[in-house]
Amino acid sequence: MILLIFTACQSDDNTPPAAADPINGFWSIADKGWIFEFTDDKDVFYNVNAAGCSIQNDDFVLQDFFGFNFDVIGKNELIASSELSDSEIKFVRLPDQNPNCLPDQISTTEDPKVNFDHFWNIFNDYYAFFETRNIDWSQYENLKDQVTADNFYDIIEELAYLLDDGHVSISDEENGIEIESGDPTLLEKLNANLSGDFIIENVDDYFDLVDQKATTIATEYLGGDFEIDERENIIWGLINDDIGYILIATMEGYGTNFSDELSTLNAVLDSMMNDLSASGISKLIIDIRFNDGGYDTVALNMVSRFMDQERVSYFKKARLGNSFTENKSFSVAPKGNFQFTGDIILLTSPYTVSAAELFTLCMKDLPYVTIVGENTNGAFSTILTHVLPNGAEIGLSNEIYSDAQGVVYEVVGIGPENQENRVPFLSSLDFQEEKDSGIERALELLNN
């Protein structure tokens, strides 16, 4: 304290200035089209494409970046890692500010033609599935000439629906715009076996049916006797003395924030697996038909409780220019005191998407797992976000996931190998008879 007081009272004007923060400057994540400007005052998060640069967040806090921790590797490389991400993110220092992101070059405008130009180029630069989805994106560039303030969102909505991708979205809260590219096809699939009053016309209709289905499962198959975690994300119980049942509703929201998400999840998984072990069951149904995804590492922690040994489970790469980043392999090893490796039926549906599909991708090759239900959604990539000059947020797919054999299931999804195991997620007959055909088929297979 005395030393600090004397130091503070010094009047020597030759005191050297404090050393600059070593991360100050401009950093790029090329495959995401992201640039970060770090300063002593505040940080700025930009996104760039061939049409220019927009600000995604002008008061960015590095420590709030999705729970990532940062390590400076030399003076030109910054590595971000998080227990909620299956891979590290590498920032590369830029020698100078990107010329498109100079203060007088940043695009901040409502001009519909400028915004269309950015929209088209964001996808042209970073979207990974034009070929997979059989789309010639170049033919739509000239729509810019037809864009007006009145039809801007109508035109880009048509392009979004053309992609038919569950991970493509357009959101402009100020103007009440919410466009989900994959919704029309998803709705068509969910309604395929519904009729009359059961037809789904909106989100409320879907959740009404889900509530009915969950009630049927809880009463008719679990007899009202089951366990559920505090956040009501996982249900587990016994169908009979030899068959257990787990419903996993989501791959996120187990903790209160980024820092305790996995620790809370694994406490729940420990409790669940202890119950399964104590029950002495030899067969299990895992139901992810209601699961619309979340964090990949949540899915992987779940998978680890059903692994018999460490296995290479999937590969992943990202669009980078006209090529891709390195195709990295990811392994999953057994975790916890007990892993269930008896016969497992995995129930899937078109609503099974994103991290829930990664769970399916990792589980499908286990020799004791059989899939029953319908194909999953077919949208695996972590969503890449960009912001248009008018402030609208764009979500898109720029990562390609493949299984251990290198097979890509984007668009088609993962489903049962045999036709007799194809059972609709939602059907009028099930609701009328208060039964679940997916669970019924699972029980048939497990009892044989």
Coordinates of C-alpha atoms in Angstrom, one line a residue:
M1 CA 0.0 0.0 0.0
I2 CA 2.8 2.4 0.9
L3 CA 4.5 1.7 -2.4
L4 CA 1.3 2.4 -4.3
I5 CA 0.7 5.7 -2.5
F6 CA 4.3 6.9 -3.3
T7 CA 3.9 5.7 -6.9
A8 CA 0.6 7.6 -7.2
C9 CA 2.1 10.8 -5.8
Q10 CA 5.0 10.9 -8.2
S11 CA 5.0 13.9 -10.5
D12 CA 7.5 12.6 -13.0
D13 CA 6.0 13.2 -16.4
N14 CA 8.4 10.7 -17.9
T15 CA 6.5 7.7 -16.6
P16 CA 6.3 5.2 -19.5
P17 CA 2.7 4.4 -20.7
A18 CA 1.1 1.1 -19.8
A19 CA 1.8 -1.7 -22.2
A20 CA -0.9 -2.2 -24.8
D21 CA -3.0 -5.3 -24.6
P22 CA -1.4 -8.0 -26.7
I23 CA -4.6 -8.9 -28.5
N24 CA -5.4 -5.3 -29.6
G25 CA -5.8 -5.0 -33.3
F26 CA -7.8 -6.8 -36.0
W27 CA -8.4 -10.5 -36.2
S28 CA -10.0 -12.7 -38.8
I29 CA -11.9 -16.0 -38.8
A30 CA -11.8 -16.6 -42.6
D31 CA -14.2 -19.6 -42.9
K32 CA -16.8 -17.6 -41.0
G33 CA -16.3 -14.3 -42.6
W34 CA -15.9 -12.7 -39.2
I35 CA -13.5 -9.9 -38.2
F36 CA -12.9 -8.6 -34.7
E37 CA -11.4 -5.3 -33.7
F38 CA -10.0 -5.3 -30.1
T39 CA -9.1 -2.1 -28.4
D40 CA -8.6 -0.8 -24.9
D41 CA -12.1 0.9 -25.0
K42 CA -14.5 -1.5 -26.7
D43 CA -14.4 -4.3 -29.2
V44 CA -16.3 -4.5 -32.5
F45 CA -17.5 -7.6 -34.3
Y46 CA -17.8 -7.3 -38.2
N47 CA -18.9 -9.7 -40.9
V48 CA -17.5 -9.4 -44.4
N49 CA -18.5 -10.8 -47.8
A50 CA -17.6 -9.9 -51.4
A51 CA -20.1 -7.0 -51.3
G52 CA -18.7 -5.3 -48.3
C53 CA -18.6 -5.2 -44.5
S54 CA -21.3 -4.8 -41.8
I55 CA -21.2 -4.5 -38.1
Q56 CA -22.6 -7.5 -36.2
N57 CA -21.9 -6.0 -32.7
D58 CA -20.4 -2.6 -32.0
D59 CA -20.0 -3.2 -28.3
F60 CA -18.7 -6.7 -28.2
V61 CA -17.2 -8.3 -25.1
L62 CA -14.6 -11.0 -26.0
Q63 CA -15.2 -12.9 -22.7
D64 CA -18.9 -13.2 -23.6
F65 CA -18.1 -15.0 -26.9
F66 CA -20.3 -18.1 -26.3
G67 CA -18.4 -19.1 -23.2
F68 CA -15.1 -19.4 -25.0
N69 CA -11.7 -19.1 -23.3
F70 CA -8.8 -17.5 -25.3
D71 CA -5.2 -18.3 -25.6
V72 CA -2.7 -16.0 -27.4
I73 CA -0.4 -18.2 -29.5
G74 CA 2.4 -16.0 -30.6
K75 CA 1.6 -12.5 -31.8
N76 CA -0.5 -13.5 -34.8
E77 CA -2.7 -16.3 -33.6
L78 CA -5.5 -16.4 -31.0
I79 CA -7.2 -19.7 -30.1
A80 CA -10.7 -19.8 -28.7
S81 CA -11.9 -23.0 -27.0
S82 CA -15.0 -23.9 -25.0
E83 CA -16.5 -27.0 -23.4
L84 CA -19.6 -26.2 -25.4
S85 CA -17.8 -26.5 -28.7
D86 CA -16.4 -29.7 -30.2
S87 CA -13.5 -27.7 -31.9
E88 CA -11.3 -24.7 -31.4
I89 CA -11.7 -21.5 -33.3
K90 CA -8.5 -19.9 -34.7
F91 CA -8.3 -16.1 -35.0
V92 CA -5.5 -14.8 -37.3
R93 CA -4.2 -11.3 -36.9
L94 CA -4.6 -9.0 -39.8
P95 CA -1.7 -6.6 -40.5
D96 CA -4.2 -3.8 -41.3
Q97 CA -7.9 -3.2 -41.0
N98 CA -9.9 -4.9 -43.7
P99 CA -10.3 -2.1 -46.3
N100 CA -14.1 -2.9 -46.5
C101 CA -14.4 -2.3 -42.8
L102 CA -12.8 1.2 -42.7
P103 CA -15.2 3.6 -40.9
D104 CA -16.3 5.2 -44.2
Q105 CA -16.8 1.9 -46.0
I106 CA -19.0 0.0 -43.5
S107 CA -22.4 -0.6 -45.0
T108 CA -25.2 0.8 -42.8
T109 CA -28.2 1.4 -45.0
E110 CA -31.8 0.4 -45.7
D111 CA -31.2 0.5 -49.4
P112 CA -32.8 -2.7 -50.6
K113 CA -30.4 -3.2 -53.5
V114 CA -27.4 -2.9 -51.2
N115 CA -28.9 -5.3 -48.8
F116 CA -29.8 -7.8 -51.5
D117 CA -26.2 -7.6 -52.7
H118 CA -25.0 -8.5 -49.3
F119 CA -27.5 -11.3 -48.8
W120 CA -26.6 -12.9 -52.1
N121 CA -22.9 -12.7 -51.5
I122 CA -23.1 -14.0 -47.9
F123 CA -24.5 -17.2 -49.3
N124 CA -22.2 -17.2 -52.4
D125 CA -19.1 -16.9 -50.1
Y126 CA -20.0 -19.1 -47.2
Y127 CA -22.9 -21.5 -47.9
A128 CA -21.8 -25.1 -48.2
F129 CA -24.6 -27.0 -49.8
F130 CA -25.5 -25.5 -53.2
E131 CA -24.4 -28.6 -55.0
T132 CA -26.0 -30.9 -52.4
R133 CA -29.3 -29.1 -52.8
N134 CA -29.0 -28.9 -56.6
I135 CA -29.1 -25.1 -56.7
D136 CA -27.4 -22.8 -59.2
W137 CA -27.1 -19.7 -57.0
S138 CA -25.5 -17.6 -59.7
Q139 CA -28.7 -17.3 -61.7
Y140 CA -30.3 -15.3 -58.8
E141 CA -27.7 -12.6 -58.6
N142 CA -29.5 -10.4 -61.2
L143 CA -32.7 -10.3 -59.0
K144 CA -30.9 -7.3 -57.5
D145 CA -32.2 -5.2 -60.4
Q146 CA -35.8 -6.1 -59.4
V147 CA -35.5 -5.4 -55.7
T148 CA -37.4 -2.5 -54.1
A149 CA -38.2 -1.5 -50.6
D150 CA -41.6 -3.1 -50.9
N151 CA -40.6 -6.5 -52.2
F152 CA -37.1 -6.9 -50.6
Y153 CA -38.2 -9.4 -48.0
D154 CA -40.5 -11.2 -50.4
I155 CA -37.6 -11.9 -52.8
I156 CA -35.1 -13.0 -50.2
E157 CA -37.8 -15.1 -48.5
E158 CA -38.3 -17.0 -51.9
L159 CA -34.6 -17.6 -52.1
A160 CA -34.5 -18.8 -48.5
Y161 CA -37.3 -21.3 -49.1
L162 CA -35.6 -22.4 -52.3
L163 CA -32.6 -23.6 -50.1
D164 CA -35.1 -25.7 -48.0
D165 CA -32.5 -25.8 -45.2
G166 CA -33.5 -26.0 -41.5
H167 CA -30.4 -23.9 -40.6
V168 CA -31.1 -21.0 -43.0
S169 CA -33.1 -18.1 -41.5
I170 CA -33.8 -14.4 -41.8
S171 CA -34.7 -12.3 -38.8
D172 CA -35.5 -8.6 -38.6
E173 CA -37.2 -8.0 -35.3
E174 CA -37.8 -4.3 -35.9
N175 CA -39.9 -5.1 -39.0
G176 CA -41.5 -8.3 -37.6
I177 CA -39.7 -10.6 -40.1
E178 CA -39.0 -14.2 -39.1
I179 CA -38.3 -16.6 -42.0
E180 CA -37.2 -20.2 -41.4
S181 CA -36.1 -21.8 -44.7
G182 CA -36.9 -25.4 -43.7
D183 CA -40.4 -24.8 -42.2
P184 CA -42.6 -25.5 -45.2
T185 CA -41.0 -28.9 -45.9
L186 CA -40.9 -29.8 -42.1
L187 CA -44.6 -28.9 -41.9
E188 CA -45.4 -31.1 -44.9
K189 CA -43.6 -34.0 -43.4
L190 CA -45.2 -33.6 -40.0
N191 CA -48.7 -33.5 -41.6
A192 CA -48.1 -36.5 -43.9
N193 CA -50.0 -38.9 -41.7
L194 CA -52.4 -36.4 -40.1
S195 CA -55.9 -35.4 -41.2
G196 CA -58.9 -33.4 -40.1
D197 CA -58.6 -31.6 -36.8
F198 CA -55.1 -33.0 -36.3
I199 CA -53.6 -31.1 -39.2
I200 CA -50.8 -28.7 -38.1
E201 CA -51.3 -25.2 -39.3
N202 CA -49.1 -23.3 -36.8
V203 CA -46.6 -23.7 -34.0
D204 CA -49.4 -23.9 -31.4
D205 CA -51.0 -26.8 -33.2
Y206 CA -47.7 -28.7 -33.2
F207 CA -47.2 -28.2 -29.5
D208 CA -50.7 -29.2 -28.7
L209 CA -50.1 -32.5 -30.5
V210 CA -46.7 -32.9 -28.8
D211 CA -48.4 -32.4 -25.4
Q212 CA -51.0 -35.1 -26.2
K213 CA -48.2 -37.5 -27.4
A214 CA -46.1 -36.9 -24.3
T215 CA -49.2 -37.5 -22.1
T216 CA -49.8 -40.8 -23.9
I217 CA -46.2 -41.9 -23.3
A218 CA -46.2 -40.9 -19.7
T219 CA -49.5 -42.6 -18.9
E220 CA -49.8 -45.6 -21.3
Y221 CA -46.1 -46.7 -21.4
L222 CA -44.5 -45.4 -18.2
G223 CA -47.6 -45.8 -16.0
G224 CA -47.1 -42.3 -14.6
D225 CA -43.9 -43.4 -12.9
F226 CA -40.8 -41.7 -14.2
E227 CA -38.0 -39.3 -13.3
I228 CA -37.4 -35.9 -14.8
D229 CA -34.5 -33.4 -14.5
E230 CA -35.0 -30.0 -12.8
R231 CA -35.2 -28.2 -16.2
E232 CA -37.6 -30.8 -17.6
N233 CA -35.3 -31.7 -20.5
I234 CA -34.9 -35.5 -19.9
I235 CA -37.5 -38.0 -18.8
W236 CA -36.5 -41.6 -17.9
G237 CA -38.4 -44.6 -16.6
L238 CA -39.2 -48.2 -17.1
I239 CA -41.7 -49.6 -19.6
N240 CA -41.4 -53.0 -18.0
D241 CA -38.9 -55.0 -15.9
D242 CA -36.6 -55.4 -18.8
I243 CA -37.0 -52.3 -21.0
G244 CA -36.2 -48.7 -20.1
Y245 CA -37.2 -45.5 -21.8
I246 CA -35.4 -42.2 -22.1
L247 CA -36.9 -39.1 -23.8
I248 CA -34.3 -36.4 -24.6
A249 CA -36.2 -33.2 -25.5
T250 CA -33.3 -30.9 -26.2
M251 CA -29.5 -30.6 -26.4
E252 CA -29.3 -27.3 -24.5
G253 CA -30.6 -25.5 -21.4
Y254 CA -29.4 -27.9 -18.7
G255 CA -27.4 -25.3 -16.8
T256 CA -28.1 -21.6 -15.9
N257 CA -25.3 -20.3 -18.2
F258 CA -22.4 -21.4 -20.4
S259 CA -20.1 -22.2 -17.5
D260 CA -22.3 -24.8 -15.8
E261 CA -24.1 -26.3 -18.8
L262 CA -22.1 -29.5 -19.0
S263 CA -21.5 -29.9 -15.3
T264 CA -25.3 -29.7 -14.7
L265 CA -26.0 -32.0 -17.6
N266 CA -23.5 -34.7 -16.4
A267 CA -25.0 -34.6 -13.0
V268 CA -28.3 -35.4 -14.5
L269 CA -26.8 -38.1 -16.7
D270 CA -25.0 -39.7 -13.7
S271 CA -28.4 -39.9 -11.9
M272 CA -30.1 -41.3 -14.9
M273 CA -27.5 -43.9 -15.6
N274 CA -27.3 -45.0 -12.0
D275 CA -31.1 -45.6 -12.1
L276 CA -30.7 -47.6 -15.3
S277 CA -27.9 -49.7 -13.7
A278 CA -29.9 -50.3 -10.5
S279 CA -33.0 -51.4 -12.5
G280 CA -31.1 -54.3 -14.1
I281 CA -32.8 -53.7 -17.5
S282 CA -31.1 -55.1 -20.6
K283 CA -32.9 -53.2 -23.3
L284 CA -33.6 -49.5 -23.9
I285 CA -35.6 -47.1 -26.0
I286 CA -34.1 -43.6 -26.5
D287 CA -36.5 -41.1 -27.9
I288 CA -35.2 -38.0 -29.7
R289 CA -38.2 -37.4 -32.0
F290 CA -39.1 -34.1 -30.1
N291 CA -35.5 -32.8 -30.1
D292 CA -34.7 -29.7 -32.1
G293 CA -31.0 -29.6 -31.2
G294 CA -28.7 -27.3 -29.2
Y295 CA -25.0 -27.7 -28.3
D296 CA -23.0 -30.4 -30.1
T297 CA -21.0 -31.2 -26.9
V298 CA -24.2 -31.8 -25.0
A299 CA -25.1 -34.4 -27.6
L300 CA -21.6 -35.9 -27.4
N301 CA -21.7 -36.1 -23.6
M302 CA -25.0 -38.0 -23.9
V303 CA -23.5 -40.3 -26.6
S304 CA -20.6 -41.2 -24.2
R305 CA -23.0 -42.9 -21.8
F306 CA -23.9 -45.5 -24.5
M307 CA -20.4 -46.1 -25.9
D308 CA -18.8 -49.6 -25.5
Q309 CA -15.4 -48.2 -26.5
E310 CA -13.8 -45.1 -27.9
R311 CA -14.7 -44.7 -31.6
V312 CA -14.2 -42.2 -34.4
S313 CA -17.7 -41.0 -34.7
Y314 CA -17.8 -38.2 -37.3
F315 CA -15.8 -35.8 -39.4
K316 CA -16.4 -32.0 -40.0
K317 CA -15.1 -29.4 -42.3
A318 CA -16.2 -25.8 -43.2
R319 CA -16.6 -23.9 -46.5
L320 CA -13.5 -21.8 -47.1
G321 CA -13.4 -19.9 -50.4
N322 CA -13.8 -22.4 -53.3
S323 CA -12.6 -25.3 -51.0
F324 CA -12.9 -26.4 -47.4
T325 CA -11.0 -26.3 -44.2
E326 CA -9.3 -29.5 -43.0
N327 CA -11.7 -32.4 -42.6
K328 CA -11.2 -33.2 -38.9
S329 CA -12.2 -36.4 -37.1
F330 CA -13.9 -36.5 -33.8
S331 CA -13.9 -39.4 -31.4
V332 CA -16.3 -40.2 -28.5
A333 CA -15.2 -42.4 -25.6
P334 CA -17.2 -44.0 -22.7
K335 CA -17.9 -41.6 -19.8
G336 CA -19.3 -42.1 -16.3
N337 CA -19.4 -45.1 -14.0
F338 CA -21.8 -47.0 -16.1
Q339 CA -22.5 -47.2 -19.9
F340 CA -25.6 -48.9 -21.2
T341 CA -24.5 -51.1 -24.1
G342 CA -27.5 -53.5 -24.3
D343 CA -30.0 -53.5 -27.2
I344 CA -31.1 -49.9 -28.0
I345 CA -33.8 -48.6 -30.2
L346 CA -33.4 -45.0 -31.2
L347 CA -36.6 -43.2 -32.2
T348 CA -36.1 -40.3 -34.7
S349 CA -38.4 -37.9 -36.6
P350 CA -38.2 -35.0 -39.1
Y351 CA -38.2 -32.7 -36.0
T352 CA -34.9 -34.3 -34.9
V353 CA -32.4 -31.7 -36.1
S354 CA -28.9 -30.2 -35.6
A355 CA -27.2 -31.5 -32.5
A356 CA -29.9 -34.1 -32.1
E357 CA -28.8 -35.3 -35.6
L358 CA -25.2 -35.4 -34.4
F359 CA -26.4 -37.7 -31.6
T360 CA -28.0 -39.9 -34.2
L361 CA -24.9 -39.8 -36.4
C362 CA -22.7 -41.0 -33.5
M363 CA -25.2 -43.7 -32.3
K364 CA -26.2 -45.2 -35.6
D365 CA -23.0 -47.2 -36.1
L366 CA -23.0 -48.9 -32.7
P367 CA -23.7 -52.6 -33.3
Y368 CA -26.4 -52.7 -30.6
V369 CA -28.4 -49.7 -31.9
T370 CA -31.4 -49.8 -34.3
I371 CA -33.2 -46.7 -35.6
V372 CA -37.0 -46.7 -35.7
G373 CA -39.2 -43.8 -36.9
E374 CA -38.5 -41.4 -39.7
N375 CA -35.5 -39.7 -41.2
T376 CA -34.1 -36.8 -39.3
N377 CA -34.3 -33.2 -40.6
G378 CA -31.0 -33.2 -42.6
A379 CA -29.5 -30.0 -41.2
F380 CA -26.3 -30.7 -39.3
S381 CA -24.1 -27.5 -39.5
T382 CA -23.6 -25.1 -36.6
I383 CA -25.5 -22.0 -37.7
L384 CA -23.2 -19.3 -39.1
T385 CA -24.6 -15.8 -38.4
H386 CA -24.1 -12.6 -40.5
V387 CA -25.9 -9.3 -40.3
L388 CA -27.1 -7.3 -43.3
P389 CA -26.5 -3.5 -43.6
N390 CA -30.1 -2.9 -42.5
G391 CA -29.5 -4.9 -39.3
A392 CA -31.4 -8.1 -40.2
E393 CA -29.7 -11.3 -39.1
I394 CA -29.0 -14.1 -41.5
G395 CA -28.3 -17.7 -40.5
L396 CA -26.8 -20.3 -42.8
S397 CA -25.1 -23.6 -43.0
N398 CA -21.4 -23.6 -43.8
E399 CA -20.1 -26.8 -42.2
I400 CA -20.3 -30.4 -43.6
Y401 CA -20.6 -33.3 -41.1
S402 CA -20.0 -36.8 -42.3
D403 CA -20.1 -40.2 -40.4
A404 CA -17.1 -42.3 -39.6
Q405 CA -17.2 -43.8 -43.1
G406 CA -17.3 -40.3 -44.7
V407 CA -21.0 -40.4 -45.7
V408 CA -22.8 -37.0 -45.6
Y409 CA -26.5 -37.0 -44.5
E410 CA -27.3 -33.4 -45.2
V411 CA -30.7 -32.9 -46.8
V412 CA -31.7 -36.6 -46.6
G413 CA -31.2 -37.1 -42.8
I414 CA -30.6 -40.4 -41.0
G415 CA -33.4 -42.9 -40.7
P416 CA -34.3 -46.6 -40.3
E417 CA -32.4 -49.1 -42.6
N418 CA -35.5 -51.3 -43.0
Q419 CA -38.8 -50.3 -44.3
E420 CA -40.7 -52.1 -41.6
N421 CA -39.0 -49.8 -39.0
R422 CA -40.3 -46.7 -40.7
V423 CA -43.0 -45.4 -38.4
P424 CA -44.6 -41.9 -38.5
F425 CA -43.8 -39.6 -35.7
L426 CA -47.3 -38.1 -35.7
S427 CA -50.4 -39.9 -37.1
S428 CA -54.2 -39.4 -36.7
L429 CA -54.5 -43.1 -35.9
D430 CA -52.1 -42.9 -32.9
F431 CA -54.0 -39.9 -31.4
Q432 CA -57.4 -41.6 -31.9
E433 CA -56.2 -44.9 -30.3
E434 CA -54.0 -43.2 -27.7
K435 CA -51.0 -45.1 -28.6
D436 CA -47.5 -44.5 -30.0
S437 CA -46.6 -46.6 -33.0
G438 CA -42.9 -45.8 -32.7
I439 CA -42.7 -47.2 -29.2
E440 CA -44.9 -50.1 -30.2
R441 CA -42.5 -51.0 -33.0
A442 CA -39.5 -50.6 -30.7
L443 CA -41.2 -53.0 -28.2
E444 CA -41.8 -55.6 -31.0
L445 CA -38.1 -55.5 -31.9
L446 CA -36.8 -55.6 -28.3
N447 CA -39.2 -58.5 -27.4
N448 CA -38.1 -60.7 -30.3

